[in-house]
CSV table of C-alpha atoms in Angstrom, one decimal:
chain,number,residue,atom,x,y,z
A,1,MET,CA,-48.7,17.7,76.5
A,2,ARG,CA,-50.9,15.9,79.9
A,3,ARG,CA,-53.9,15.2,77.8
A,4,TYR,CA,-51.9,13.0,75.7
A,5,ARG,CA,-51.0,10.9,77.5
A,6,ASP,CA,-54.2,10.7,79.6
A,7,CYS,CA,-55.7,9.5,76.3
A,8,THR,CA,-52.8,7.2,75.4
A,9,THR,CA,-53.1,6.0,79.3
A,10,LEU,CA,-56.7,4.9,78.6
A,11,LEU,CA,-56.4,3.4,75.1
A,12,LEU,CA,-53.7,0.9,76.7
A,13,ALA,CA,-55.8,0.6,79.6
A,14,ALA,CA,-58.8,-0.3,77.7
A,15,ALA,CA,-56.5,-2.5,75.3
A,16,LEU,CA,-55.4,-4.8,78.3
A,17,HIS,CA,-58.9,-5.3,79.1
A,18,LEU,CA,-60.2,-6.2,76.2
A,19,ALA,CA,-57.3,-8.0,74.7
A,20,PRO,CA,-57.3,-11.9,76.5
A,21,PRO,CA,-54.1,-12.8,78.4
A,22,PRO,CA,-50.8,-14.6,77.0
A,23,LEU,CA,-51.5,-17.7,76.8
A,24,ALA,CA,-48.8,-18.7,79.7
A,25,ALA,CA,-50.1,-16.0,82.0
A,26,ARG,CA,-53.5,-17.9,82.8
A,27,ASP,CA,-55.0,-19.6,85.0
A,28,GLY,CA,-55.9,-23.0,84.7
A,29,VAL,CA,-53.4,-24.1,81.6
A,30,PRO,CA,-51.1,-26.8,82.0
A,31,ASP,CA,-47.9,-25.3,83.8
A,32,PRO,CA,-44.9,-25.9,81.4
A,33,ALA,CA,-41.8,-26.5,83.9
A,34,PHE,CA,-43.8,-29.5,85.0
A,35,GLY,CA,-43.6,-32.8,83.6
A,36,ASN,CA,-42.5,-35.7,82.1
A,37,HIS,CA,-44.9,-36.1,78.8
A,38,ALA,CA,-46.2,-32.8,77.9
A,39,PRO,CA,-45.8,-29.7,79.3
A,40,GLY,CA,-47.8,-29.2,82.9
A,41,VAL,CA,-48.1,-33.7,82.3
A,42,SER,CA,-46.3,-36.6,84.0
A,43,ILE,CA,-47.8,-40.0,82.9
A,44,ILE,CA,-46.0,-42.9,85.3
A,45,ASP,CA,-46.6,-46.1,84.1
A,46,VAL,CA,-46.2,-47.7,88.2
A,47,VAL,CA,-45.5,-51.4,87.3
A,48,ALA,CA,-44.4,-51.8,83.0
A,49,ASN,CA,-46.1,-54.8,82.0
A,50,PRO,CA,-47.1,-55.2,78.0
A,51,ALA,CA,-49.7,-57.9,78.7
A,52,ILE,CA,-51.4,-55.9,82.0
A,53,SER,CA,-50.6,-53.4,83.8
A,54,ILE,CA,-53.6,-51.1,84.9
A,55,ASP,CA,-52.1,-48.8,87.9
A,56,MET,CA,-55.0,-45.9,89.0
A,57,ALA,CA,-54.2,-43.1,90.9
A,58,ARG,CA,-56.3,-42.2,94.1
A,59,ALA,CA,-54.9,-39.6,96.0
A,60,VAL,CA,-51.6,-37.5,96.2
A,61,LEU,CA,-49.3,-35.3,98.7
A,62,ALA,CA,-47.8,-31.9,98.0
A,63,LEU,CA,-44.8,-32.5,100.2
A,64,PRO,CA,-43.0,-29.1,101.8
A,65,ASP,CA,-40.1,-29.0,99.7
A,66,GLY,CA,-42.1,-29.7,96.3
A,67,ARG,CA,-42.1,-33.3,95.8
A,68,LEU,CA,-45.4,-34.8,95.0
A,69,LEU,CA,-46.9,-38.4,96.8
A,70,VAL,CA,-49.3,-40.1,94.7
A,71,GLY,CA,-50.9,-43.5,95.6
A,72,GLY,CA,-53.2,-45.9,93.5
A,73,THR,CA,-53.7,-49.3,93.3
A,74,SER,CA,-51.7,-51.6,89.9
A,75,ALA,CA,-53.0,-54.7,88.9
A,76,TYR,CA,-49.7,-56.0,87.1
A,77,ALA,CA,-49.7,-59.9,86.4
A,78,SER,CA,-53.2,-62.1,85.9
A,79,ASN,CA,-52.1,-64.9,88.5
A,80,LEU,CA,-50.9,-61.6,91.4
A,81,PRO,CA,-53.7,-59.4,93.6
A,82,THR,CA,-53.8,-55.7,92.9
A,83,ALA,CA,-51.0,-53.6,95.3
A,84,LEU,CA,-51.1,-50.8,96.6
A,85,SER,CA,-49.1,-48.9,94.5
A,86,LEU,CA,-46.7,-45.4,95.6
A,87,VAL,CA,-44.9,-43.0,93.5
A,88,ARG,CA,-42.9,-39.8,94.6
A,89,LEU,CA,-42.6,-37.0,91.3
A,90,ASP,CA,-39.6,-34.2,92.4
A,91,ALA,CA,-40.7,-30.9,92.1
A,92,ASN,CA,-40.4,-30.9,87.8
A,93,GLY,CA,-42.7,-34.2,87.9
A,94,GLN,CA,-39.7,-36.5,86.8
A,95,ARG,CA,-40.0,-40.2,88.8
A,96,ASP,CA,-38.1,-40.2,91.9
A,97,MET,CA,-36.0,-43.4,91.3
A,98,ALA,CA,-34.8,-42.8,95.1
A,99,PHE,CA,-38.1,-43.5,96.5
A,100,GLY,CA,-39.0,-47.2,97.5
A,101,ASP,CA,-37.5,-49.8,94.7
A,102,GLY,CA,-36.6,-47.5,92.2
A,103,GLY,CA,-39.1,-45.4,92.1
A,104,LYS,CA,-42.1,-46.8,93.3
A,105,VAL,CA,-43.5,-48.4,96.5
A,106,LEU,CA,-46.1,-52.0,96.0
A,107,VAL,CA,-48.0,-52.7,99.3
A,108,THR,CA,-49.6,-56.4,99.7
A,109,VAL,CA,-52.2,-55.6,102.0
A,110,ALA,CA,-53.2,-58.8,103.3
A,111,PRO,CA,-54.3,-62.8,101.9
A,112,GLY,CA,-57.1,-63.2,99.6
A,113,VAL,CA,-58.1,-59.5,99.8
A,114,VAL,CA,-60.8,-58.4,96.6
A,115,LEU,CA,-61.9,-54.9,95.5
A,116,GLN,CA,-59.5,-53.3,97.8
A,117,ARG,CA,-59.1,-49.3,97.4
A,118,LEU,CA,-57.0,-46.9,98.7
A,119,ALA,CA,-59.4,-44.1,100.6
A,120,ALA,CA,-57.1,-42.3,102.0
A,121,LEU,CA,-52.6,-40.9,101.8
A,122,LEU,CA,-52.1,-39.1,104.9
A,123,ALA,CA,-48.6,-37.9,105.7
A,124,THR,CA,-48.1,-38.2,109.7
A,125,ALA,CA,-44.9,-35.6,111.8
A,126,ASP,CA,-42.1,-38.0,111.0
A,127,GLY,CA,-42.8,-37.8,107.5
A,128,GLY,CA,-43.8,-41.2,107.0
A,129,LEU,CA,-47.1,-42.0,105.3
A,130,ARG,CA,-50.8,-44.0,106.5
A,131,LEU,CA,-52.9,-46.0,104.0
A,132,LEU,CA,-56.2,-46.2,104.7
A,133,VAL,CA,-57.4,-49.5,102.6
A,134,THR,CA,-61.1,-51.0,101.8
A,135,GLY,CA,-61.3,-54.6,100.7
A,136,VAL,CA,-63.5,-57.7,100.5
A,137,VAL,CA,-61.6,-61.0,101.8
A,138,GLY,CA,-64.7,-63.6,102.0
A,139,ASN,CA,-67.4,-61.3,100.6
A,140,VAL,CA,-66.9,-59.4,104.1
A,141,SER,CA,-66.0,-55.8,103.2
A,142,ARG,CA,-62.9,-54.8,105.9
A,143,LEU,CA,-60.7,-51.6,106.5
A,144,TRP,CA,-56.9,-52.0,106.9
A,145,LEU,CA,-54.0,-49.1,108.1
A,146,CYS,CA,-50.4,-49.4,106.5
A,147,HIS,CA,-47.5,-47.7,107.4
A,148,VAL,CA,-44.7,-46.9,104.7
A,149,ASP,CA,-41.7,-44.5,105.6
A,150,ALA,CA,-40.5,-41.6,104.9
A,151,ALA,CA,-37.8,-43.4,102.2
A,152,GLY,CA,-40.6,-46.0,100.8
A,153,VAL,CA,-39.8,-49.1,102.8
A,154,VAL,CA,-43.4,-50.6,104.6
A,155,GLN,CA,-42.9,-51.0,107.6
A,156,GLY,CA,-45.1,-54.3,109.2
A,157,ALA,CA,-47.9,-56.1,108.4
A,158,CYS,CA,-51.0,-53.7,107.5
A,159,VAL,CA,-53.7,-53.7,110.5
A,160,GLU,CA,-57.1,-54.6,110.0
A,161,LEU,CA,-59.6,-51.4,111.6
A,162,PRO,CA,-62.5,-53.6,113.1
A,163,ALA,CA,-65.9,-52.3,112.7
A,164,PRO,CA,-67.7,-50.9,115.3
A,165,PRO,CA,-69.0,-53.9,118.1
A,166,GLY,CA,-72.1,-55.4,116.6
A,167,LEU,CA,-71.7,-54.2,113.3
A,168,SER,CA,-70.0,-54.9,109.6
A,169,PHE,CA,-68.9,-53.1,107.3
A,170,ARG,CA,-70.3,-52.6,103.9
A,171,LEU,CA,-68.6,-52.3,100.5
A,172,GLY,CA,-68.5,-48.4,99.7
A,173,ARG,CA,-66.3,-45.3,99.4
A,174,ALA,CA,-64.2,-44.7,102.2
A,175,ALA,CA,-62.6,-41.5,103.8
A,176,ALA,CA,-59.9,-41.1,107.0
A,177,VAL,CA,-58.3,-37.2,108.4
A,178,LEU,CA,-55.7,-36.9,110.7
A,179,ASP,CA,-56.4,-34.6,113.7
A,180,ASP,CA,-53.7,-31.9,115.3
A,181,GLN,CA,-52.3,-35.4,117.8
A,182,GLY,CA,-51.6,-37.1,114.6
A,183,ARG,CA,-54.8,-39.5,115.6
A,184,ILE,CA,-56.8,-41.4,112.3
A,185,VAL,CA,-60.2,-39.9,112.1
A,186,THR,CA,-62.1,-42.7,109.4
A,187,LEU,CA,-65.6,-42.3,108.2
A,188,ALA,CA,-67.0,-46.0,107.1
A,189,PRO,CA,-70.1,-47.3,105.5
A,190,ILE,CA,-71.9,-49.9,108.0
A,191,ILE,CA,-74.5,-52.3,107.9
A,192,LEU,CA,-78.0,-51.1,109.3
A,193,PRO,CA,-81.6,-52.1,108.8
A,194,GLY,CA,-80.7,-49.4,106.6
A,195,ARG,CA,-77.1,-48.1,105.3
A,196,GLY,CA,-75.3,-46.1,108.2
A,197,LEU,CA,-71.9,-44.7,108.3
A,198,SER,CA,-69.2,-45.1,111.3
A,199,VAL,CA,-67.0,-42.3,112.7
A,200,ALA,CA,-64.1,-43.7,114.4
A,201,ARG,CA,-60.4,-42.5,115.5
A,202,TRP,CA,-57.7,-44.6,116.1
A,203,GLN,CA,-53.8,-44.0,117.1
A,204,ILE,CA,-51.3,-43.9,114.7
A,205,ASP,CA,-50.8,-47.4,115.4
A,206,GLY,CA,-54.0,-48.7,114.7
A,207,SER,CA,-55.7,-49.7,118.0
A,208,SER,CA,-58.5,-47.9,118.3
A,209,ASP,CA,-59.0,-44.8,120.5
A,210,THR,CA,-61.7,-46.0,122.8
A,211,SER,CA,-62.1,-42.2,124.7
A,212,PHE,CA,-63.8,-41.3,121.2
A,213,GLY,CA,-67.6,-41.5,120.7
A,214,ASN,CA,-68.9,-44.0,122.2
A,215,GLY,CA,-66.0,-46.8,122.7
A,216,GLY,CA,-64.2,-45.5,119.9
A,217,ALA,CA,-66.2,-44.9,117.2
A,218,ILE,CA,-70.0,-43.4,116.5
A,219,THR,CA,-72.4,-44.6,114.6
A,220,ILE,CA,-74.5,-41.9,112.1
A,221,THR,CA,-77.9,-44.0,111.2
A,222,ARG,CA,-79.8,-41.0,109.6
A,223,PHE,CA,-78.7,-37.1,108.9
A,224,ASP,CA,-82.4,-36.5,108.8
A,225,GLU,CA,-85.1,-36.7,112.0
A,226,LEU,CA,-88.1,-38.3,111.1
A,227,ALA,CA,-89.0,-41.1,113.5
A,228,GLY,CA,-88.5,-44.3,112.2
A,229,GLN,CA,-87.0,-44.0,109.2
A,230,ALA,CA,-83.6,-45.3,108.5
A,231,SER,CA,-81.7,-43.4,105.9
A,232,ASN,CA,-79.5,-45.0,103.3
A,233,ASN,CA,-76.1,-43.2,103.5
A,234,SER,CA,-73.2,-43.0,101.7
A,235,VAL,CA,-69.6,-41.7,102.1
A,236,GLY,CA,-68.2,-38.3,100.6
A,237,ASP,CA,-65.1,-37.2,102.9
A,238,VAL,CA,-64.5,-36.6,106.3
A,239,LYS,CA,-62.1,-33.1,107.3
A,240,ILE,CA,-60.9,-31.4,110.5
A,241,ASP,CA,-61.9,-28.1,111.2
A,242,THR,CA,-59.8,-25.1,112.9
A,243,GLN,CA,-61.1,-26.4,115.9
A,244,GLY,CA,-60.6,-29.9,116.1
A,245,ARG,CA,-63.9,-30.6,115.3
A,246,ILE,CA,-64.9,-33.2,112.8
A,247,VAL,CA,-67.2,-32.5,109.6
A,248,VAL,CA,-68.7,-35.5,107.9
A,249,ALA,CA,-69.9,-35.2,104.4
A,250,ALA,CA,-72.4,-37.5,102.8
A,251,THR,CA,-74.7,-38.6,100.6
A,252,SER,CA,-78.2,-39.0,102.0
A,253,GLU,CA,-82.1,-39.8,101.4
A,254,LEU,CA,-84.2,-36.9,102.4
A,255,HIS,CA,-87.6,-38.1,103.3
A,256,THR,CA,-89.8,-35.3,102.2
A,257,THR,CA,-92.1,-37.6,98.9
A,258,SER,CA,-92.8,-41.3,98.8
A,259,ILE,CA,-89.7,-41.8,96.6
A,260,PRO,CA,-86.5,-40.6,98.6
A,261,VAL,CA,-84.0,-38.8,97.2
A,262,PRO,CA,-81.2,-38.6,97.0
A,263,THR,CA,-79.1,-35.6,98.8
A,264,PHE,CA,-76.2,-34.4,99.8
A,265,ALA,CA,-75.5,-34.4,103.6
A,266,ALA,CA,-73.4,-33.1,106.6
A,267,ALA,CA,-72.7,-33.1,109.9
A,268,ARG,CA,-70.3,-31.9,112.2
A,269,LEU,CA,-68.8,-33.7,115.6
A,270,LEU,CA,-67.0,-32.6,118.8
A,271,ALA,CA,-63.6,-33.8,119.1
A,272,SER,CA,-64.9,-36.4,122.0
A,273,GLY,CA,-67.4,-37.9,119.3
A,274,GLN,CA,-70.7,-36.2,120.1
A,275,PRO,CA,-73.1,-34.4,117.8
A,276,ASP,CA,-71.8,-30.7,117.5
A,277,THR,CA,-75.6,-29.2,118.6
A,278,THR,CA,-74.8,-26.0,117.4
A,279,PHE,CA,-74.6,-26.9,113.5
A,280,GLY,CA,-77.6,-26.9,111.5
A,281,ASP,CA,-80.1,-29.1,112.9
A,282,GLY,CA,-79.0,-31.1,116.1
A,283,GLY,CA,-75.7,-31.2,114.3
A,284,ALA,CA,-76.8,-32.4,110.9
A,285,ARG,CA,-77.8,-30.6,108.2
A,286,LEU,CA,-79.6,-32.4,104.7
A,287,VAL,CA,-79.8,-29.4,101.3
A,288,PRO,CA,-82.7,-29.3,100.6
A,289,THR,CA,-83.6,-30.2,96.9
A,290,SER,CA,-85.7,-32.0,94.2
A,291,GLU,CA,-82.7,-32.9,92.4
A,292,SER,CA,-80.6,-36.3,92.7
A,293,LEU,CA,-77.3,-35.3,94.5
A,294,ASP,CA,-74.4,-37.8,95.3
A,295,ALA,CA,-71.7,-36.2,98.0
A,296,THR,CA,-68.7,-37.6,96.8
A,297,ALA,CA,-66.0,-34.6,98.3
A,298,LEU,CA,-65.9,-32.1,100.8
A,299,ALA,CA,-63.1,-28.9,101.7
A,300,LEU,CA,-63.2,-26.8,104.2
A,301,ASP,CA,-63.2,-22.9,103.9
A,302,ALA,CA,-61.0,-20.2,106.3
A,303,ASN,CA,-63.8,-19.8,108.6
A,304,ASP,CA,-64.9,-23.2,109.2
A,305,GLY,CA,-67.9,-22.9,106.4
A,306,LEU,CA,-67.9,-26.6,104.0
A,307,VAL,CA,-68.5,-26.5,100.2
A,308,ILE,CA,-69.8,-30.5,99.6
A,309,GLY,CA,-68.5,-31.5,96.0
A,310,GLY,CA,-70.7,-34.5,94.1
A,311,ASN,CA,-73.1,-35.0,91.1
A,312,ARG,CA,-76.3,-34.4,90.3
A,313,LEU,CA,-77.4,-37.7,89.2
A,314,VAL,CA,-80.4,-37.5,86.1
A,315,ILE,CA,-82.2,-40.2,84.3
A,316,THR,CA,-83.6,-39.7,81.0
A,317,PRO,CA,-86.6,-41.4,79.9
A,318,THR,CA,-85.5,-42.7,76.9
A,319,SER,CA,-85.4,-45.8,75.1
A,320,PRO,CA,-82.6,-47.0,76.0
A,321,PRO,CA,-83.0,-44.8,79.4
A,322,VAL,CA,-79.5,-42.5,79.9
A,323,LEU,CA,-78.1,-41.6,83.0
A,324,GLU,CA,-77.0,-37.6,82.6
A,325,SER,CA,-74.6,-36.6,85.3
A,326,GLU,CA,-73.0,-33.2,86.2
A,327,PHE,CA,-70.8,-31.1,88.7
A,328,ALA,CA,-72.8,-30.2,91.7
A,329,LEU,CA,-71.5,-28.4,95.0
A,330,ALA,CA,-73.1,-27.0,97.3
A,331,ARG,CA,-72.0,-24.0,100.1
A,332,ILE,CA,-72.7,-24.2,103.7
A,333,ASP,CA,-72.1,-21.6,106.2
A,334,VAL,CA,-70.5,-22.0,109.8
A,335,ASP,CA,-73.5,-22.8,112.0
A,336,GLY,CA,-75.1,-25.7,108.7
A,337,ASP,CA,-77.0,-23.3,107.1
A,338,VAL,CA,-76.9,-23.6,103.5
A,339,ASP,CA,-75.7,-20.9,101.7
A,340,VAL,CA,-78.1,-19.3,99.4
A,341,GLY,CA,-76.4,-16.8,98.3
A,342,PHE,CA,-74.2,-19.4,96.3
A,343,GLY,CA,-75.5,-20.4,92.6
A,344,ASP,CA,-78.9,-21.7,92.5
A,345,ALA,CA,-80.4,-21.2,96.0
A,346,GLY,CA,-76.8,-22.8,97.4
A,347,LEU,CA,-76.3,-25.2,94.5
A,348,ARG,CA,-74.1,-24.8,91.7
A,349,ARG,CA,-74.3,-27.2,88.6
A,350,ILE,CA,-71.5,-26.6,86.1
A,351,VAL,CA,-71.3,-28.2,82.8
A,352,PHE,CA,-68.2,-29.2,80.5
A,353,ARG,CA,-69.3,-29.0,77.2
A,354,SER,CA,-72.6,-28.0,76.0
A,355,GLY,CA,-74.6,-29.8,72.4
A,356,MET,CA,-74.5,-33.1,74.2
A,357,PRO,CA,-76.3,-34.5,77.2
A,358,PRO,CA,-74.0,-33.9,80.0
A,359,ASP,CA,-71.8,-36.7,81.6
A,360,ASP,CA,-69.4,-35.4,84.0
A,361,ALA,CA,-68.4,-36.8,87.4
A,362,CYS,CA,-66.9,-34.9,90.0
A,363,ALA,CA,-64.7,-36.5,92.8
A,364,ALA,CA,-62.2,-33.7,94.7
A,365,VAL,CA,-62.6,-30.1,95.6
A,366,ILE,CA,-60.7,-27.6,96.8
A,367,ILE,CA,-60.8,-24.1,98.1
A,368,GLN,CA,-57.6,-21.9,97.6
A,369,PRO,CA,-56.2,-19.9,99.9
A,370,ASP,CA,-58.0,-16.8,98.0
A,371,GLY,CA,-61.3,-18.7,98.4
A,372,ARG,CA,-61.7,-19.5,95.3
A,373,ILE,CA,-63.1,-22.7,94.8
A,374,ALA,CA,-61.7,-25.6,92.5
A,375,ALA,CA,-63.5,-29.0,91.3
A,376,ALA,CA,-61.5,-32.0,89.3
A,377,GLY,CA,-63.4,-35.0,87.9
A,378,HIS,CA,-63.7,-36.0,84.4
A,379,SER,CA,-65.7,-34.8,81.3
A,380,ARG,CA,-67.4,-37.3,78.8
A,381,ALA,CA,-65.2,-36.6,75.0
A,382,PRO,CA,-67.5,-35.6,71.9
A,383,GLY,CA,-67.1,-37.9,68.9
A,384,SER,CA,-67.5,-41.6,68.1
A,385,THR,CA,-64.6,-42.8,69.7
A,386,GLY,CA,-65.9,-42.1,73.6
A,387,GLY,CA,-63.6,-42.5,76.3
A,388,PHE,CA,-63.3,-39.2,79.2
A,389,ASP,CA,-60.7,-36.4,79.5
A,390,LEU,CA,-59.6,-34.6,82.9
A,391,ALA,CA,-61.7,-31.8,83.4
A,392,ILE,CA,-61.3,-29.0,86.3
A,393,ALA,CA,-63.5,-26.0,87.4
A,394,ARG,CA,-62.6,-23.3,89.3
A,395,LEU,CA,-65.5,-21.0,91.3
A,396,TRP,CA,-65.7,-17.5,92.8
A,397,PRO,CA,-66.7,-17.5,96.6
A,398,ASP,CA,-70.0,-17.4,95.6
A,399,GLY,CA,-70.5,-19.7,93.0
A,400,ARG,CA,-69.5,-18.0,89.7
A,401,LEU,CA,-67.2,-19.4,87.3
A,402,ASP,CA,-64.2,-17.8,87.4
A,403,GLU,CA,-63.1,-16.9,83.9
A,404,GLY,CA,-60.1,-15.9,84.7
A,405,PHE,CA,-59.7,-20.4,84.7
A,406,GLY,CA,-58.9,-23.0,81.9
A,407,ASN,CA,-59.6,-23.0,78.2
A,408,ALA,CA,-60.4,-19.9,76.8
A,409,GLY,CA,-61.5,-18.1,80.0
A,410,SER,CA,-64.3,-20.7,80.4
A,411,GLY,CA,-63.9,-21.1,83.9
A,412,ARG,CA,-63.4,-24.6,83.0
A,413,PHE,CA,-60.4,-27.3,82.1
A,414,ILE,CA,-60.5,-29.5,80.0
A,415,GLY,CA,-57.5,-32.1,79.7
A,416,PRO,CA,-57.4,-34.6,76.7
A,417,ILE,CA,-54.3,-37.3,77.6
A,418,ASP,CA,-55.8,-39.6,74.8
A,419,LEU,CA,-52.7,-42.1,74.8
A,420,ALA,CA,-55.2,-45.2,73.7
A,421,ASP,CA,-54.9,-45.2,70.2
A,422,GLY,CA,-58.1,-47.5,69.2
A,423,PHE,CA,-59.0,-48.6,72.6
A,424,GLY,CA,-61.2,-45.5,74.0
A,425,ASN,CA,-59.5,-42.8,76.1
A,426,LEU,CA,-60.8,-43.0,80.3
A,427,ASP,CA,-58.7,-39.7,81.2
A,428,ALA,CA,-60.3,-39.3,84.6
A,429,ILE,CA,-59.0,-36.9,88.0
A,430,ALA,CA,-59.5,-38.8,91.6
A,431,ALA,CA,-57.9,-35.7,93.8
A,432,ILE,CA,-57.0,-32.7,93.9
A,433,ARG,CA,-54.4,-30.2,95.9
A,434,TRP,CA,-53.6,-26.7,96.2
A,435,HIS,CA,-49.1,-26.6,96.2
A,436,ASP,CA,-47.0,-23.1,95.4
A,437,GLN,CA,-49.9,-21.1,93.5
A,438,HIS,CA,-50.3,-24.2,91.5
A,439,LEU,CA,-53.3,-26.7,91.4
A,440,VAL,CA,-52.0,-30.5,91.4
A,441,ALA,CA,-54.5,-33.1,90.1
A,442,ALA,CA,-53.8,-36.9,90.0
A,443,GLY,CA,-55.9,-39.6,88.5
A,444,TYR,CA,-54.8,-41.9,85.6
A,445,ALA,CA,-55.0,-42.1,81.7
A,446,ARG,CA,-56.0,-45.2,79.2
A,447,SER,CA,-52.8,-45.7,77.5
A,448,GLY,CA,-54.3,-49.3,75.4
A,449,TYR,CA,-56.2,-53.0,76.0
A,450,ASP,CA,-55.4,-53.7,79.7
A,451,GLN,CA,-53.2,-50.5,80.3
A,452,ASP,CA,-53.6,-48.1,82.3
A,453,GLU,CA,-50.8,-45.3,84.1
A,454,PHE,CA,-51.2,-42.6,87.3
A,455,ALA,CA,-52.0,-39.1,85.3
A,456,VAL,CA,-50.9,-36.1,87.1
A,457,VAL,CA,-51.2,-33.0,85.9
A,458,ARG,CA,-50.2,-29.2,87.4
A,459,LEU,CA,-52.0,-26.1,85.9
A,460,ARG,CA,-51.0,-22.8,86.9
A,461,ALA,CA,-53.3,-20.6,89.5
A,462,ASP,CA,-51.6,-17.6,91.0
A,463,GLY,CA,-54.2,-15.4,89.2
A,464,LEU,CA,-51.4,-13.5,87.6
A,465,LEU,CA,-53.0,-11.0,84.6
A,466,ASP,CA,-56.1,-13.1,86.1
A,467,ALA,CA,-60.0,-11.9,83.7
A,468,GLY,CA,-61.7,-13.0,86.3
A,469,PHE,CA,-60.6,-10.7,89.2
A,470,GLU,CA,-62.9,-8.1,90.6
């Protein structure tokens, strides 16, 4: 009888090992308890207008009670400027009509602003929000800080954040984070003989913290140490680590050949704003590679190591030339050394669909509490209609794809929303968060001509019956 039971146990174990887990239990599939459009998916038309309603989410915050704050921009009339827009969703993905004006908040930044973009959505200790905004007035790039309280009421006018003395901001990505004292640290592009970056710190009201750096800011002119060469740098992201140090990710040119190659770069500053010379090479690290890399995101692990997310770019010499793009991630340890055990000598590239030229773009990256890494953005949809689908990949800490995640155990979630009929679908993720054993991602989906909506998706990510567990 004992031998029979043992054989039965072995057969059962083998069956469980070989059979894929039930769809409802697999990680990386939409959570059926969330959504107003489809299981796991909420679509929000922030300002309904049949003529023009272009709502594009760029940020998402997960509140302790399970509600979500989603922020971006909305263009909703041909004779009105684009506004910053916020919505709040309840824990089930339904629009919270108690927030702001009928479930939405629209913020006018300043007169004459064009090309405005929500660069960061920050939650303050009192439940309020700070919005870092980039825009252009009269051909001059500027930064603003706007304040919205917990109920969704705009608090006064947006405050302009001045560039460091003698310098000017330039158009491009910007980023911000709050430190443990509630101060705002910004990373923004500035005009130099090359293209530099400015790291500045501000009090919660938007006034400059003059104790930081050199009178409130520090300028990064280059990440390499080659004398006389000015690098061209662009913003990736900025975070605060467990020691209160400021960690910067960027794209920077690597001057090792006659033609500079853009690559991932990282720098770490002390809380005072001065370079942390214990990190990398004098406070900075470039990822050595012959690939062209563009950094867009940054995540810190529990040991203050970092993962930079972005894209590998290749121009194929066809006629006409074709730009190929695929997810790329690099891992750098707490000392500023590239983790050569991650991916291929420190760099992990991810293609979402085989059999077609890669056209994928990574916009966000996050590290789960268990150490697994999720990277999110969009992937080119197959077929003649074109367009893009939501895309998320999950990796083990060493860069291997987590085969217990996503569509058919591929390590990848590909989520077509496909609202637009005949207009080409434009589905993309711009931000991702971890909340209550789930991955929550926000972006946008095209629903028609001059019609785009906020899109929010929630995926299971708790590891239950995870085929990738080892």
